[in-house]
Short mmCIF file of C-alpha atoms in Angstrom, two decimals:
data_model
loop_
_atom_site.label_atom_id
_atom_site.label_comp_id
_atom_site.label_asym_id
_atom_site.label_seq_id
_atom_site.Cartn_x
_atom_site.Cartn_y
_atom_site.Cartn_z
CA UNK A 1 8.66 -2.28 2.40
CA UNK A 2 9.66 1.28 2.34
CA UNK A 3 10.74 2.46 -0.84
CA UNK A 4 13.47 5.45 -1.27
CA UNK A 5 12.87 8.53 0.31
CA UNK A 6 14.67 11.78 -0.75
CA UNK A 7 14.56 14.91 1.34
CA UNK A 8 13.68 17.58 0.90
CA UNK A 9 11.60 17.28 -2.05
CA UNK A 10 11.70 21.05 -3.08
CA UNK A 11 14.55 23.70 -2.01
CA UNK A 12 14.98 27.40 -3.17
CA UNK A 13 18.47 28.66 -3.20
CA UNK A 14 20.78 31.26 -4.17
CA UNK A 15 23.63 31.26 -6.52
CA UNK A 16 26.72 30.81 -4.63
CA UNK A 17 25.22 29.12 -1.52
CA UNK A 18 25.47 25.40 -0.59
CA UNK A 19 22.79 22.95 -1.02
CA UNK A 20 22.90 18.32 0.54
CA UNK A 21 20.58 16.70 -0.33
CA UNK A 22 19.56 13.20 1.33
CA UNK A 23 18.61 9.83 -0.01
CA UNK A 24 17.48 6.71 2.17
CA UNK A 25 17.66 3.53 -0.03
CA UNK A 26 15.58 0.41 -0.03
CA UNK A 27 16.62 -1.42 3.03
CA UNK A 28 18.81 -4.51 2.06
CA UNK A 29 20.14 -2.13 -0.92
CA UNK A 30 23.68 -0.91 -0.45
CA UNK A 31 24.03 1.04 -3.69
CA UNK A 32 22.71 4.06 -4.43
CA UNK A 33 23.03 5.99 -7.05
CA UNK A 34 22.69 9.88 -7.90
CA UNK A 35 20.99 11.46 -10.85
CA UNK A 36 20.92 15.34 -12.62
CA UNK A 37 17.30 15.36 -14.83
CA UNK A 38 17.05 18.56 -16.59
CA UNK A 39 14.59 19.40 -19.57
CA UNK A 40 17.40 19.64 -21.90
CA UNK A 41 19.69 16.79 -20.90
CA UNK A 42 17.00 13.81 -19.69
CA UNK A 43 18.92 11.44 -16.75
CA UNK A 44 22.31 12.64 -16.53
CA UNK A 45 24.66 10.11 -13.59
CA UNK A 46 26.17 11.79 -11.31
CA UNK A 47 27.85 9.36 -8.84
CA UNK A 48 27.50 5.62 -7.25
CA UNK A 49 28.27 5.31 -3.30
CA UNK A 50 28.45 1.42 -2.85
CA UNK A 51 29.49 0.10 1.07
CA UNK A 52 30.18 3.27 1.53
CA UNK A 53 32.48 4.01 -1.21
CA UNK A 54 32.22 5.47 -4.85
CA UNK A 55 32.30 3.26 -7.25
CA UNK A 56 31.55 5.43 -10.06
CA UNK A 57 31.63 8.74 -10.62
CA UNK A 58 29.57 10.73 -13.89
CA UNK A 59 31.32 13.50 -15.84
CA UNK A 60 29.99 16.37 -13.31
CA UNK A 61 33.11 19.14 -12.41
CA UNK A 62 34.13 18.94 -8.26
CA UNK A 63 31.39 20.58 -6.87
CA UNK A 64 29.35 18.01 -6.99
CA UNK A 65 30.16 15.74 -4.54
CA UNK A 66 28.61 12.87 -2.06
CA UNK A 67 29.10 10.36 0.60
CA UNK A 68 27.30 7.14 2.01
CA UNK A 69 27.42 6.49 5.51
CA UNK A 70 27.72 2.48 7.07
CA UNK A 71 23.08 2.36 7.00
CA UNK A 72 23.58 2.82 3.51
CA UNK A 73 22.14 6.30 3.55
CA UNK A 74 23.80 8.91 0.80
CA UNK A 75 24.00 12.22 0.89
CA UNK A 76 25.19 14.89 -1.91
CA UNK A 77 26.57 18.30 -1.98
CA UNK A 78 26.70 21.14 -4.01
CA UNK A 79 28.59 23.95 -3.28
CA UNK A 80 28.64 27.04 -4.98
CA UNK A 81 25.44 27.19 -6.60
CA UNK A 82 25.16 27.89 -10.12
CA UNK A 83 21.96 28.75 -11.89
CA UNK A 84 22.28 25.66 -14.19
CA UNK A 85 22.10 23.53 -11.19
CA UNK A 86 18.36 23.76 -11.24
CA UNK A 87 17.43 20.58 -11.47
CA UNK A 88 16.12 17.18 -9.92
CA UNK A 89 17.81 15.18 -8.37
CA UNK A 90 17.14 11.99 -8.54
CA UNK A 91 18.30 8.87 -6.35
CA UNK A 92 18.15 5.25 -6.76
CA UNK A 93 18.78 2.17 -4.77
CA UNK A 94 19.80 -0.82 -6.59
CA UNK A 95 18.95 -4.64 -6.09
CA UNK A 96 21.05 -6.78 -7.94
CA UNK A 97 19.18 -9.52 -10.07
CA UNK A 98 19.93 -11.79 -11.95
CA UNK A 99 23.18 -9.88 -12.26
CA UNK A 100 22.47 -7.01 -13.58
CA UNK A 101 21.04 -3.72 -11.33
CA UNK A 102 17.73 -2.76 -11.25
CA UNK A 103 17.24 0.49 -9.78
CA UNK A 104 14.32 1.36 -7.60
CA UNK A 105 13.93 5.93 -7.66
CA UNK A 106 13.38 8.18 -5.43
CA UNK A 107 10.30 11.26 -6.20
CA UNK A 108 13.57 13.94 -5.98
CA UNK A 109 14.36 16.54 -4.85
CA UNK A 110 14.01 19.87 -7.46
CA UNK A 111 16.51 22.50 -6.66
CA UNK A 112 15.49 25.86 -7.60
CA UNK A 113 19.01 28.36 -7.43
CA UNK A 114 18.29 31.63 -8.11
CA UNK B 1 30.21 7.48 -24.95
CA UNK B 2 27.48 5.13 -24.73
CA UNK B 3 24.39 6.68 -25.98
CA UNK B 4 20.55 5.49 -25.80
CA UNK B 5 18.49 7.20 -28.45
CA UNK B 6 14.88 6.91 -28.26
CA UNK B 7 12.41 7.92 -30.91
CA UNK B 8 9.71 9.60 -30.95
CA UNK B 9 10.76 12.25 -28.60
CA UNK B 10 7.41 13.19 -28.02
CA UNK B 11 3.76 12.27 -29.35
CA UNK B 12 0.27 13.47 -29.34
CA UNK B 13 -1.98 10.67 -29.31
CA UNK B 14 -6.13 9.82 -29.13
CA UNK B 15 -7.15 8.18 -26.02
CA UNK B 16 -7.77 4.09 -26.41
CA UNK B 17 -4.64 4.24 -29.28
CA UNK B 18 -2.28 2.41 -29.38
CA UNK B 19 1.58 3.17 -29.15
CA UNK B 20 4.87 2.30 -30.50
CA UNK B 21 8.79 3.50 -29.34
CA UNK B 22 11.74 2.34 -29.22
CA UNK B 23 15.15 2.92 -27.82
CA UNK B 24 18.30 2.17 -30.68
CA UNK B 25 22.36 1.95 -29.42
CA UNK B 26 25.16 1.40 -31.58
CA UNK B 27 26.22 -0.97 -28.65
CA UNK B 28 25.18 -4.23 -27.70
CA UNK B 29 23.31 -4.35 -24.10
CA UNK B 30 23.05 -7.88 -22.28
CA UNK B 31 19.82 -6.11 -20.54
CA UNK B 32 17.08 -4.00 -21.26
CA UNK B 33 14.89 -1.88 -19.23
CA UNK B 34 12.25 0.29 -19.58
CA UNK B 35 11.12 2.45 -16.45
CA UNK B 36 8.27 5.54 -17.07
CA UNK B 37 8.30 8.19 -15.09
CA UNK B 38 4.70 10.36 -13.76
CA UNK B 39 5.23 13.82 -13.85
CA UNK B 40 6.85 15.35 -10.32
CA UNK B 41 7.82 11.78 -9.53
CA UNK B 42 11.04 9.49 -10.23
CA UNK B 43 11.08 6.71 -12.53
CA UNK B 44 9.13 3.80 -11.76
CA UNK B 45 10.24 -0.03 -13.83
CA UNK B 46 7.79 -1.36 -15.91
CA UNK B 47 9.65 -4.24 -18.27
CA UNK B 48 12.92 -5.79 -17.63
CA UNK B 49 13.83 -7.60 -20.16
CA UNK B 50 17.51 -10.24 -20.56
CA UNK B 51 18.06 -12.16 -23.35
CA UNK B 52 17.61 -11.13 -27.60
CA UNK B 53 14.38 -11.76 -28.87
CA UNK B 54 12.91 -12.11 -25.65
CA UNK B 55 9.38 -10.65 -25.18
CA UNK B 56 7.68 -9.78 -21.81
CA UNK B 57 4.16 -7.48 -20.98
CA UNK B 58 2.86 -6.28 -18.23
CA UNK B 59 -0.92 -5.78 -18.61
CA UNK B 60 -1.29 -3.65 -21.90
CA UNK B 61 2.49 -2.89 -21.96
CA UNK B 62 4.64 -5.27 -24.28
CA UNK B 63 8.18 -5.09 -24.59
CA UNK B 64 10.91 -6.65 -26.45
CA UNK B 65 14.43 -6.92 -26.47
CA UNK B 66 15.93 -6.70 -30.20
CA UNK B 67 17.56 -10.18 -31.91
CA UNK B 68 20.63 -7.81 -33.03
CA UNK B 69 20.55 -6.53 -29.07
CA UNK B 70 21.01 -3.24 -30.25
CA UNK B 71 17.73 -2.40 -29.89
CA UNK B 72 14.54 -2.71 -27.76
CA UNK B 73 10.65 -2.09 -28.16
CA UNK B 74 7.96 -0.70 -25.83
CA UNK B 75 4.25 -0.71 -27.14
CA UNK B 76 1.32 0.54 -24.84
CA UNK B 77 -2.58 -1.28 -26.11
CA UNK B 78 -5.61 0.92 -25.86
CA UNK B 79 -4.05 3.77 -23.98
CA UNK B 80 -5.26 5.78 -21.19
CA UNK B 81 -4.70 8.90 -19.54
CA UNK B 82 -3.30 7.53 -17.04
CA UNK B 83 -0.37 6.82 -19.40
CA UNK B 84 0.96 9.96 -19.47
CA UNK B 85 4.23 10.69 -18.69
CA UNK B 86 7.66 10.29 -20.31
CA UNK B 87 9.53 6.63 -20.70
CA UNK B 88 13.09 5.87 -20.66
CA UNK B 89 15.32 3.26 -22.04
CA UNK B 90 18.18 1.36 -19.90
CA UNK B 91 20.29 -0.42 -21.20
CA UNK B 92 21.71 -2.20 -17.88
CA UNK B 93 24.32 -3.26 -18.36
CA UNK B 94 25.83 0.50 -18.83
CA UNK B 95 23.06 1.25 -15.86
CA UNK B 96 24.01 4.93 -15.41
CA UNK B 97 22.86 5.48 -19.35
CA UNK B 98 19.57 6.29 -19.70
CA UNK B 99 17.68 7.30 -23.19
CA UNK B 100 16.46 10.50 -24.06
CA UNK B 101 12.81 9.40 -23.42
CA UNK B 102 9.58 9.50 -24.97
CA UNK B 103 7.05 11.86 -23.38
CA UNK B 104 3.63 10.75 -24.23
CA UNK B 105 0.57 12.42 -24.05
CA UNK B 106 -3.08 10.75 -23.78
CA UNK B 107 -5.83 13.57 -25.40
CA UNK B 108 -8.80 12.27 -23.89
#
């Protein structure tokens, strides 16, 4: 069974640009969550999508958005990039187990904003 | 908001030593999950705990669900160089919140 796939693995952008990251969940998983990881802040929750609907949202500005398609694949978009957006962006898909979600992570997309 | 504190934040140990780390919160949890993140990769689930007092092993790793349900512990026995990485706890009930992480470095 294939794992969570994130593309691209690395990305370099300049301030003011926008970027779109992609995530393909494990087959059969319907929940996809996105996290931002920086050395100083650890793993910060961005949002979660379930059946094409945003189910939960973290405390990030509106420049961060996402969507989920009918095949559960998800994309996140960051507009008007800032230097502080440089981070590893992780996607995780969920399989419910005993009523509690276990998250399976992709390898991440490392975004550098210059 | 919910917060999970992990201790220690980082540690250097000699190969062969045992390692202990913990995760604490002011809130009660029904599930504790431990993940490990290798450099350049995403976190991978190591152990899942579902009941207060539960003790679960995965090879050289042993994790315990604290009796108060506000904490969890992870032990690694006889550490090896590939144990290097960041260990995260996750209170599954509030699945969007991870611990601050324990960065482990093993000296050969």
